[in-house]
mmCIF file of C-alpha atoms and ligand atoms in Angstrom:
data_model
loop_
_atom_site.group_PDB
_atom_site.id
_atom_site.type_symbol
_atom_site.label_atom_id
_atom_site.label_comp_id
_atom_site.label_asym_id
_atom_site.label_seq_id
_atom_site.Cartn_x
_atom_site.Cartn_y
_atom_site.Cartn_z
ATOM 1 C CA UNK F 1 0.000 0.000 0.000
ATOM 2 C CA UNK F 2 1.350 3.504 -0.453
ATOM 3 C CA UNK F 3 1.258 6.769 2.291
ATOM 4 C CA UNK F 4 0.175 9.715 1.315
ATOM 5 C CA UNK F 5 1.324 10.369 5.051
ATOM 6 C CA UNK F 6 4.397 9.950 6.630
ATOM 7 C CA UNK F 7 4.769 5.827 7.289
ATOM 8 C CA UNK F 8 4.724 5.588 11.600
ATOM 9 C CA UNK F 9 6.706 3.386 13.163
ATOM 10 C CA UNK F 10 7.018 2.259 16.585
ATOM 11 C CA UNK F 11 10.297 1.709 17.948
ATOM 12 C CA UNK F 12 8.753 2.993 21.398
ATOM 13 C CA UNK F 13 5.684 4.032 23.194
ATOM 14 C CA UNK F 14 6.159 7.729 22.757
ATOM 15 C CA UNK F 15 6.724 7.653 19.515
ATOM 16 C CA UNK F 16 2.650 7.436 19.339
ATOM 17 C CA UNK F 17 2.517 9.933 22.840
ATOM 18 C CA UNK F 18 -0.437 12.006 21.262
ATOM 19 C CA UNK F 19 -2.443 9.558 19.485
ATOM 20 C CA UNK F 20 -1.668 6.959 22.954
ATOM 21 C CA UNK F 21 -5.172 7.657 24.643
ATOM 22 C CA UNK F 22 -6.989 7.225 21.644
ATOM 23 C CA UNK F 23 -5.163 3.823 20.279
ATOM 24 C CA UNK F 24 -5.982 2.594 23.783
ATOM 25 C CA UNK F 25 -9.803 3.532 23.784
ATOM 26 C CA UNK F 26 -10.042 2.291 20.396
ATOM 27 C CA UNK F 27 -8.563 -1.249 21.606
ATOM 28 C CA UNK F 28 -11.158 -1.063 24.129
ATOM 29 C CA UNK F 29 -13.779 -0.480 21.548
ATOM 30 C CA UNK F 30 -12.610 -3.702 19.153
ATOM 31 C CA UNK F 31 -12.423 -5.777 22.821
ATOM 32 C CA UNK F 32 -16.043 -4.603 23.774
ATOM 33 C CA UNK F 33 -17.922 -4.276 20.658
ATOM 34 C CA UNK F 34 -17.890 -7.943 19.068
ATOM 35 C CA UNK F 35 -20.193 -7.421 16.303
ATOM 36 C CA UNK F 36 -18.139 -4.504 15.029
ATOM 37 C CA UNK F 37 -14.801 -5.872 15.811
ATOM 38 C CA UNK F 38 -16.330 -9.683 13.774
ATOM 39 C CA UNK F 39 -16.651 -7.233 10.529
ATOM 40 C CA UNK F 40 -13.871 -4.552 10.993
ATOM 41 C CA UNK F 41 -11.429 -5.449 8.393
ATOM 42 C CA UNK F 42 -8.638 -3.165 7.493
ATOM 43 C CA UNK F 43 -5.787 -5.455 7.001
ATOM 44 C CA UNK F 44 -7.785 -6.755 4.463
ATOM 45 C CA UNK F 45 -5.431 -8.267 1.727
ATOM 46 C CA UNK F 46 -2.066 -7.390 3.398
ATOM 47 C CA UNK F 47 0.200 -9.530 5.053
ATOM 48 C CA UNK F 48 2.427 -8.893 8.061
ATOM 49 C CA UNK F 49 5.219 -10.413 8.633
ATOM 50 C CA UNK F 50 7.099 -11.343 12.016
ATOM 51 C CA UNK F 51 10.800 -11.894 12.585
ATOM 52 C CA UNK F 52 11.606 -13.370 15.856
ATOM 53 C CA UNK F 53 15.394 -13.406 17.084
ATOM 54 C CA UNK F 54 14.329 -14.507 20.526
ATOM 55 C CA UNK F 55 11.565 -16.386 21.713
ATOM 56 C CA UNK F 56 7.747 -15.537 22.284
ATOM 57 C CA UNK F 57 4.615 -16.864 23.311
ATOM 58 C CA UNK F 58 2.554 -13.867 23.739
ATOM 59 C CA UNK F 59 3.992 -11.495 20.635
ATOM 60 C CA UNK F 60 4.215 -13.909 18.003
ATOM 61 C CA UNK F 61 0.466 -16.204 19.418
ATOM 62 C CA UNK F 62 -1.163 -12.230 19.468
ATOM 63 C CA UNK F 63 0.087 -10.938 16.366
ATOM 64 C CA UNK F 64 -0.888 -13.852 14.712
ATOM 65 C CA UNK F 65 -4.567 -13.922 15.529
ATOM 66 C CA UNK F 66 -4.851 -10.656 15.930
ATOM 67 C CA UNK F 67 -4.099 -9.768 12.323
ATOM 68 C CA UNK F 68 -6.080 -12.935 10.975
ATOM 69 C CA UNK F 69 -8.968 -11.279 13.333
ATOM 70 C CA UNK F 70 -8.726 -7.725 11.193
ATOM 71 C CA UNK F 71 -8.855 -10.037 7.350
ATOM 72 C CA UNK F 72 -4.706 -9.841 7.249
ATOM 73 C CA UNK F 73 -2.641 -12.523 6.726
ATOM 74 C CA UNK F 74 0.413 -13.237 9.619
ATOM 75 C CA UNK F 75 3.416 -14.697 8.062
ATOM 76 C CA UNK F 76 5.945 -15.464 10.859
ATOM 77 C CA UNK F 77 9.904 -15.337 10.374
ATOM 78 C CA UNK F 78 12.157 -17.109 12.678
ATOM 79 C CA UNK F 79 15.770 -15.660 12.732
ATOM 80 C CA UNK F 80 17.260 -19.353 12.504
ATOM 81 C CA UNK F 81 15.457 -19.927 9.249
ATOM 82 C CA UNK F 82 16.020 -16.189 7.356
ATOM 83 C CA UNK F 83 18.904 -14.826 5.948
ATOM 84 C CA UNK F 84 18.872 -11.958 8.401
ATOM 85 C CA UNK F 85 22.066 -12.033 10.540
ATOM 86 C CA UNK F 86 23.739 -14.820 8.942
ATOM 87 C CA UNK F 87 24.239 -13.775 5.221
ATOM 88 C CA UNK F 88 22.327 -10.666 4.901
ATOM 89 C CA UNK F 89 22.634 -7.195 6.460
ATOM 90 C CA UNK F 90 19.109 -5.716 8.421
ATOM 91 C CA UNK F 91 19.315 -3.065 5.590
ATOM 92 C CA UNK F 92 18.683 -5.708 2.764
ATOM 93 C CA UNK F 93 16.203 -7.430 4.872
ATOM 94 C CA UNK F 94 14.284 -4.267 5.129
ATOM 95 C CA UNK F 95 14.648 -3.388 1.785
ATOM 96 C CA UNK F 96 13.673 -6.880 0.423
ATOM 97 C CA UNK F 97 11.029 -7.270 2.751
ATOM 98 C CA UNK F 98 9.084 -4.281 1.970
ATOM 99 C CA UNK F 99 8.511 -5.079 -1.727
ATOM 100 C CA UNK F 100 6.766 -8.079 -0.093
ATOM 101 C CA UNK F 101 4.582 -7.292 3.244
ATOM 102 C CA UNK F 102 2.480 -4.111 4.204
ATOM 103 C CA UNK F 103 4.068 -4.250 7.556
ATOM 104 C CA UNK F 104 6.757 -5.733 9.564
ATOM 105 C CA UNK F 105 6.840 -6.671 13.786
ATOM 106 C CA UNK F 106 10.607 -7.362 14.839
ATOM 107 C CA UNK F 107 12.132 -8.802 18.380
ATOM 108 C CA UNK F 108 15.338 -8.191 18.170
ATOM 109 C CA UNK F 109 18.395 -7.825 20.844
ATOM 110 C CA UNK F 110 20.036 -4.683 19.987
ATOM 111 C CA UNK F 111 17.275 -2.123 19.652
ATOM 112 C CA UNK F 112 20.023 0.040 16.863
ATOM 113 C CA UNK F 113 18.693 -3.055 14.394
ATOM 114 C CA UNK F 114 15.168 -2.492 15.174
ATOM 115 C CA UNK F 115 15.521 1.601 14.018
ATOM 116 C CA UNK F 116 17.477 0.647 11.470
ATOM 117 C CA UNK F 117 15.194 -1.617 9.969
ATOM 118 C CA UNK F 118 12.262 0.919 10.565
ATOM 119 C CA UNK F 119 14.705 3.442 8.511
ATOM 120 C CA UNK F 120 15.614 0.997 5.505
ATOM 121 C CA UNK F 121 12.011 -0.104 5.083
ATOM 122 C CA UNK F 122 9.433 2.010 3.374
ATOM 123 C CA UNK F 123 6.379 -0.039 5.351
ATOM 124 C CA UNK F 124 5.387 0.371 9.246
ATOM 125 C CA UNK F 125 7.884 -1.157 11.267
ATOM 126 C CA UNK F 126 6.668 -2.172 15.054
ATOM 127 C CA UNK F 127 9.144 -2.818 17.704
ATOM 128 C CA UNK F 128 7.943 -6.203 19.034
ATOM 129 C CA UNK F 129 10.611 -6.282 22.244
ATOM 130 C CA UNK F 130 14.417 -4.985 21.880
ATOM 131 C CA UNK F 131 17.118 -4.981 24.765
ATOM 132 C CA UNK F 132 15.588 -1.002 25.411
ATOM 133 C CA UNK F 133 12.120 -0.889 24.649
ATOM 134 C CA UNK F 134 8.621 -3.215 24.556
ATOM 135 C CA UNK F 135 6.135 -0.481 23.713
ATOM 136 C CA UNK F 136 3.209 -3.076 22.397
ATOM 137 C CA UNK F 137 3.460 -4.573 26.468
ATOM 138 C CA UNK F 138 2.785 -1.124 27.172
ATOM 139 C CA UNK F 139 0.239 -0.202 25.360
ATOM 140 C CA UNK F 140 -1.756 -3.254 26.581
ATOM 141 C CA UNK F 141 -1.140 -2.715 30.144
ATOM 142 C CA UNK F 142 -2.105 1.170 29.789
ATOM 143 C CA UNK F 143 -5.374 -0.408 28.160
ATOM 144 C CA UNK F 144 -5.354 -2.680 31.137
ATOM 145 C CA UNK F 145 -4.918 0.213 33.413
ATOM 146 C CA UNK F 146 -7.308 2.474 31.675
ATOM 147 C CA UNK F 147 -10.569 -0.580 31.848
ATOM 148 C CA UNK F 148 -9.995 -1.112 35.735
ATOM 149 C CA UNK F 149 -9.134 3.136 36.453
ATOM 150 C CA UNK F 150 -12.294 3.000 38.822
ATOM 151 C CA UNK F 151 -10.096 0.859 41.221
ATOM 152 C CA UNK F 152 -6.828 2.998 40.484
ATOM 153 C CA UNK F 153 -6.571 5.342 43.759
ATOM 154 C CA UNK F 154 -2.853 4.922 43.837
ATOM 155 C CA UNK F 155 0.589 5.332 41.356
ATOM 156 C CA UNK F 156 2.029 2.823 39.476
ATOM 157 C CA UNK F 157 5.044 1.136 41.083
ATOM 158 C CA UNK F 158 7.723 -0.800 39.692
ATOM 159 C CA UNK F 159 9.922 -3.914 41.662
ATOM 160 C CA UNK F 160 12.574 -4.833 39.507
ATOM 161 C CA UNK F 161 15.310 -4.157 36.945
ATOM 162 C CA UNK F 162 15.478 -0.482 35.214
ATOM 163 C CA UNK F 163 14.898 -2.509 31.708
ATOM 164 C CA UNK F 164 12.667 -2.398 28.737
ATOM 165 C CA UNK F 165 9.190 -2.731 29.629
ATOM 166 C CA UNK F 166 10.019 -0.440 32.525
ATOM 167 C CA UNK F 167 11.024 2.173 29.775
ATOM 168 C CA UNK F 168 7.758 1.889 27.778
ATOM 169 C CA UNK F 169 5.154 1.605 30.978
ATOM 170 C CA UNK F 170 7.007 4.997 32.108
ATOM 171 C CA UNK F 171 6.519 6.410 29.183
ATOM 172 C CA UNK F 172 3.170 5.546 28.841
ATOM 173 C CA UNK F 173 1.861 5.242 32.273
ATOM 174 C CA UNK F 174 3.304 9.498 32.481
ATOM 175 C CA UNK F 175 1.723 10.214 28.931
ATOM 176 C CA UNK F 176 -1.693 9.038 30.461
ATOM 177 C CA UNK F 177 -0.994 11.106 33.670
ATOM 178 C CA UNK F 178 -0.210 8.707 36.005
ATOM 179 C CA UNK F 179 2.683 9.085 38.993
ATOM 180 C CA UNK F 180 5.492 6.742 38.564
ATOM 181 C CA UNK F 181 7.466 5.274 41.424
ATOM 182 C CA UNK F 182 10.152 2.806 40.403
ATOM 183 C CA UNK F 183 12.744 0.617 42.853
ATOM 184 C CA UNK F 184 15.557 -0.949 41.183
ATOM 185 C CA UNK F 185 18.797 -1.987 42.852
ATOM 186 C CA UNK F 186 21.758 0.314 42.674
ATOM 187 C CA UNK F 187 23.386 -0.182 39.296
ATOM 188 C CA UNK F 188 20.402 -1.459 37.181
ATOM 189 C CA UNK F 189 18.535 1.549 36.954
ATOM 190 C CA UNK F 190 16.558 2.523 33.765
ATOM 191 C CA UNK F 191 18.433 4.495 30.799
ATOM 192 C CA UNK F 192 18.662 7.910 31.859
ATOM 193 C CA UNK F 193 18.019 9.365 28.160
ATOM 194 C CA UNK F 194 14.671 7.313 28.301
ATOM 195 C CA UNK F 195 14.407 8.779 31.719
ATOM 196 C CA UNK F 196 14.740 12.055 30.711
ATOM 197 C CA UNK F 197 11.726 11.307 27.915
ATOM 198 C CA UNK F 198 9.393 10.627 30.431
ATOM 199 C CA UNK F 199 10.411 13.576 32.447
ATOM 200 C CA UNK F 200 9.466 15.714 29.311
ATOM 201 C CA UNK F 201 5.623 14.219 29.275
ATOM 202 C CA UNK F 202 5.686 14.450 32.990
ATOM 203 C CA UNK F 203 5.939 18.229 32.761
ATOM 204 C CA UNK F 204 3.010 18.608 30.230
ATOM 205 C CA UNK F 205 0.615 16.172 32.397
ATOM 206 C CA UNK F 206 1.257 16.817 35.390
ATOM 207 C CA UNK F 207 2.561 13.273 36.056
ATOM 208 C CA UNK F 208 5.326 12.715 38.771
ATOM 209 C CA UNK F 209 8.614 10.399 38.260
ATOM 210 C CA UNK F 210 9.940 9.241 41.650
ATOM 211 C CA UNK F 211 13.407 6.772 41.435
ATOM 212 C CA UNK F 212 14.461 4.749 44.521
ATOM 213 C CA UNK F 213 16.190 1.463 45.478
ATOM 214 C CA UNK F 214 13.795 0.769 48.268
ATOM 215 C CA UNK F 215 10.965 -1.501 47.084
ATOM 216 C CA UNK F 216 8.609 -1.141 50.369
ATOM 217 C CA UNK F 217 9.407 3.378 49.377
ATOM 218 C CA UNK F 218 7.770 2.400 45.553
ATOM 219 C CA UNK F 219 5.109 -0.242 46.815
ATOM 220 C CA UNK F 220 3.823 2.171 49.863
ATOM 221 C CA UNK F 221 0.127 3.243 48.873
ATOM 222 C CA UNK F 222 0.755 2.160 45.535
ATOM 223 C CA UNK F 223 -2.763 1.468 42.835
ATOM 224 C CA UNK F 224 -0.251 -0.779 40.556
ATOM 225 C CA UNK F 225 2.808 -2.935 41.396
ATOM 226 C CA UNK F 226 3.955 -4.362 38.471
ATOM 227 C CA UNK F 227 7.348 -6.580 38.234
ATOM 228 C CA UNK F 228 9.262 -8.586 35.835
ATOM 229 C CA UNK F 229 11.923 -11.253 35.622
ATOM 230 C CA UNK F 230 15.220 -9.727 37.023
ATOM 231 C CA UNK F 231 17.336 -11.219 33.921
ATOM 232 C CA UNK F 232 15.747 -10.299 30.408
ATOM 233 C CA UNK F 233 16.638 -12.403 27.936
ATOM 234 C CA UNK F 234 20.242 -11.771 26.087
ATOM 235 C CA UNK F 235 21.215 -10.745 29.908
ATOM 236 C CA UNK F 236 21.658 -14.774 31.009
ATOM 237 C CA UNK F 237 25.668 -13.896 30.044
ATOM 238 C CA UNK F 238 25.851 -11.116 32.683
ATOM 239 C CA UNK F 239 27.615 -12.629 35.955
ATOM 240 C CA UNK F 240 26.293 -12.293 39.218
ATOM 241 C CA UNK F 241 23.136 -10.056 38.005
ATOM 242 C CA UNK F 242 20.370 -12.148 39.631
ATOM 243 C CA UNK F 243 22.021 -11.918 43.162
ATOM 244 C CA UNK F 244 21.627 -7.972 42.764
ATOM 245 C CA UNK F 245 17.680 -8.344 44.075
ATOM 246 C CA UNK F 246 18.195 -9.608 46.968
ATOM 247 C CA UNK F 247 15.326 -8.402 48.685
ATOM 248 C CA UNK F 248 13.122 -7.236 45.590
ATOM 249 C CA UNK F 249 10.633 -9.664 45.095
ATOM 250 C CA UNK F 250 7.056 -9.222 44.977
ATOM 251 C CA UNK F 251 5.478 -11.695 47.676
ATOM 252 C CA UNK F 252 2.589 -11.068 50.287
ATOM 253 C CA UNK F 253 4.972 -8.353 52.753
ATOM 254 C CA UNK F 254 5.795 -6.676 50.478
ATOM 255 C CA UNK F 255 2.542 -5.856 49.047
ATOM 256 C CA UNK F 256 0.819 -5.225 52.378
ATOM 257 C CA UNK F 257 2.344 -1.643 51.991
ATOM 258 C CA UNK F 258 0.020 -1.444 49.072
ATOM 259 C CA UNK F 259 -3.922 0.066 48.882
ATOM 260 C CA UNK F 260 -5.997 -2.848 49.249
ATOM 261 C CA UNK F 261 -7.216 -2.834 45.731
ATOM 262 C CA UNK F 262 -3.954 -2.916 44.348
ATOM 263 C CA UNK F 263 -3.257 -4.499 41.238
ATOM 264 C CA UNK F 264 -0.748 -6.701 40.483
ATOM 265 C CA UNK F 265 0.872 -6.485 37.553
ATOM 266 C CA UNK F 266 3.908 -8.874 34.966
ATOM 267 C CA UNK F 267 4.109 -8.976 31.359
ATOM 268 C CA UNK F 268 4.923 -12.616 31.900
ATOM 269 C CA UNK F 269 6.647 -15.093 31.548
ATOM 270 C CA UNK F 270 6.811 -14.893 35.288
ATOM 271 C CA UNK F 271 9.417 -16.655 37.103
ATOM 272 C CA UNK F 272 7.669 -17.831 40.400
ATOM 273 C CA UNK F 273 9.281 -17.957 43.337
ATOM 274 C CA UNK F 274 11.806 -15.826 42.122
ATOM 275 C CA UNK F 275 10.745 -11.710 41.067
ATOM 276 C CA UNK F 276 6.980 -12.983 42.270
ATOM 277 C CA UNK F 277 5.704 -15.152 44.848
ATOM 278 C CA UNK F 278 2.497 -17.731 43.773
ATOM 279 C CA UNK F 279 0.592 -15.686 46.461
ATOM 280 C CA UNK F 280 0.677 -12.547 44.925
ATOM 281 C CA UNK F 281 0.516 -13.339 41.575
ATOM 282 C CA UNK F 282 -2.533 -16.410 41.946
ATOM 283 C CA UNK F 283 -3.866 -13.493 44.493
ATOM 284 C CA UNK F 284 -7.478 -11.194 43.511
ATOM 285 C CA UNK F 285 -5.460 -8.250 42.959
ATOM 286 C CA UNK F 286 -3.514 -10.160 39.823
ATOM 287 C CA UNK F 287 -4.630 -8.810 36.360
ATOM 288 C CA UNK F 288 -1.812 -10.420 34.725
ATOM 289 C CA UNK F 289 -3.771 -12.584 32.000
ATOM 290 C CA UNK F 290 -6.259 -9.393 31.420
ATOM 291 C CA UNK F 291 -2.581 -8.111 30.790
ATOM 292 C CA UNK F 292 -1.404 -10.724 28.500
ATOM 293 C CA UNK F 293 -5.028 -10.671 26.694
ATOM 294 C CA UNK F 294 -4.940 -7.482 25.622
ATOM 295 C CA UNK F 295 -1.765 -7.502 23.795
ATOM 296 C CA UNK F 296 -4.047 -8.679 21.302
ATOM 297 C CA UNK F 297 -6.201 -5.480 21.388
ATOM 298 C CA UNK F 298 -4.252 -3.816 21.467
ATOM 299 C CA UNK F 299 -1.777 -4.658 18.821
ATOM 300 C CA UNK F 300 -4.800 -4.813 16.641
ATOM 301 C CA UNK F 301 -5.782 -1.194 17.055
ATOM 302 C CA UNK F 302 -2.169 -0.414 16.181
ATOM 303 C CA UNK F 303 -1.908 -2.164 13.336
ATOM 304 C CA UNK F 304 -5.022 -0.506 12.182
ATOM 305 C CA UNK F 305 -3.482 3.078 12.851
ATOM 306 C CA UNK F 306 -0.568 2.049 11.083
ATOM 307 C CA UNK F 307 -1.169 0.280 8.471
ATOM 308 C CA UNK F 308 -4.230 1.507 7.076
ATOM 309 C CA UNK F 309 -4.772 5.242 7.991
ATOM 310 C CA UNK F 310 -7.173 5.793 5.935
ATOM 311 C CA UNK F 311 -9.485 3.318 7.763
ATOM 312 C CA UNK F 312 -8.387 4.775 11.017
ATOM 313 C CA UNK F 313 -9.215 8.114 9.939
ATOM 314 C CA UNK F 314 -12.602 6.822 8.954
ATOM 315 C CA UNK F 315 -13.568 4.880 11.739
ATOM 316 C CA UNK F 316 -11.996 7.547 14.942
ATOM 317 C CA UNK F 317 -15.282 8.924 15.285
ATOM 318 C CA UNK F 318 -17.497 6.245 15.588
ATOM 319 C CA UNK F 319 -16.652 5.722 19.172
HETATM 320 N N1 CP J 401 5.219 -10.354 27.460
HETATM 321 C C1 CP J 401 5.723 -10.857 26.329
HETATM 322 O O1 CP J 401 6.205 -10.142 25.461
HETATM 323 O O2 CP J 401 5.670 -12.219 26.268
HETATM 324 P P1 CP J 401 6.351 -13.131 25.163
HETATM 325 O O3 CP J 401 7.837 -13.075 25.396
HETATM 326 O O4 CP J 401 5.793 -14.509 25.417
HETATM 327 O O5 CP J 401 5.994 -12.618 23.807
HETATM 328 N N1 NVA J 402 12.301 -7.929 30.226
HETATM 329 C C1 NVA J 402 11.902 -9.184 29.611
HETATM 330 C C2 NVA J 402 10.531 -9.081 29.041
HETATM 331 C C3 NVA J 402 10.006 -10.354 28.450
HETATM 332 C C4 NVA J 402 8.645 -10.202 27.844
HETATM 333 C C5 NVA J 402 12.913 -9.551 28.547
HETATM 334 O O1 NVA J 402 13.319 -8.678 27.756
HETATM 335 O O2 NVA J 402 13.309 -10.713 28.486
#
């Protein structure tokens, strides 16, 4: 298909900061309203392809039926069995690529190969989870966030490693207006030019960023605690790195610092007994499979505002 607009890409949340609320009540809309979502087709004879250099069940399962669900077709591209990396540059990939597909999603380890394939292809690119940033996890938990708001008397707080889906719920979770009150042990905190992003939304809502390496400090009268594994994956090499949080997992004391109605909060996998005790996560205040549901969602209103904005355009209104 060809742009009369700029193509968007998403390399990270903010890169959609102004269009964020409405991509998020539009993947309410598809989630709520079946009989519209059954006939809304706007991938409708394009395919999307997905390369994977790491593994996924989530992504690759949501992308897959999510673009089947809006008349697409999802072709999936495992980095063992492509050229990419092996005998052909990201460039090339790109380039080849785009005289193929109407849009690409791409996990990748260094997130440089994930711009750069943005930048060599002339169709939407979609960050699907690099070493920096996992905006389509945020998006879905902001969507989470935004259904249950009723409940949400307290900041979101973070347990865990300054990594990538820490960047993008930041991001997001400011954009939105939310406070922000990450713990991470000394040493692993987030990147401090994505950092200094969110700082720059927090200023025009109103939205407050507070850093500290004391868990119970982030978790105290907190709405949200959300964690994740303390060793992303591509990180297994880095010596000694679990041993740094001691004392940061999520388990039933810690949360008792919380507001009752707390949520709880992983982009899963989870690794229980380690970031995330059975308790908390089997617990009532777990939304962690609403979480992991509305990747599809919201992937699928993404898509839609991506690759066909002309259909998004036409349909913006109608909710
Ligand atoms: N949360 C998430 O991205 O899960 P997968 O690694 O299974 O895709
Ligand atoms: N931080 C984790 C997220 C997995 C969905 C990782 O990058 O491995």
């Amino acid at each position: 298909m060809s742009y009369d607009i700029e193509k968007r890409d998403l390399m990270a949340i903010d890169d959609f900061q102004e269009d964020l609320p409405e991509i998020i009540n539009w993947a309410i809309n598809l989630k709520n309203d079946e009989d519209f979502s059954d006939s809304f087709k706007p991938l409708e004879g394009m395919t999307i392809g997905s390369i994977y250099e790491k593994p996924s069940t989530r992504t690759r399962v949501s992308f897959e039926v999510g673009v089947n669900k809006l008349g697409g077709q999802p072709l999936t591209l495992l980095a063992n069995d492509i050229q990419l990396g092996k005998s052909e540059s990201v460039s090339d990939t790109a380039a080849v690529l785009s005289r193929y597909l109407d849009g690409i999603t791409y996990r990748c380890f260094k997130h440089s190969d994930a711009q750069l394939l943005a930048s060599s292809a002339t169709i939407p690119v979609i960050n699907a989870l690099s070493d920096m940033h996992h905006p389509c996890q945020a998006a879905a938990d902001l969507m989470v966030i935004t259904e249950n708001k009723k409940d949400l008397n307290g900041h979101i707080s973070w347990v865990g490693d300054g990594n990538n889906v820490l960047h993008d719920l930041l991001l997001a979770g400011v954009s939105l207006g939310h406070d922000v009150k990450y713990a991470t042990p000394e040493g692993m905190e987030p990147n401090r030019e994505v950092i200094g992003r969110a700082e720059k939304i927090a200023k025009q809502t109103g939205a407050e960023i507070t850093a500290t390496n004391d868990p119970v400090e982030a978790v105290s009268d907190a709405g949200v605690i959300y964690t994740d594994i303390f060793v992303s994956m591509g990180e297994e090499h880095i010596k000694d790195k679990f041993a740094a949080f001691d004392g940061f997992q999520v388990n039933e004391e810690l949360v008792s610092n919380a507001k009752d109605n707390y949520l709880f909060m992983h982009c899963l996998p989870a690794h229980r007994g380690e970031e995330v005790t059975d308790a908390v996560i089997d617990s009532k205040n777990s939304i962690v499979f609403d979480q992991a549901e509305n990747r599809m969602w919201a992937q699928m209103s993404l898509l839609t505002y991506m690759c066909n904005p002309i259909a998004w355009e036409a349909y913006r209104d109608l909710y």
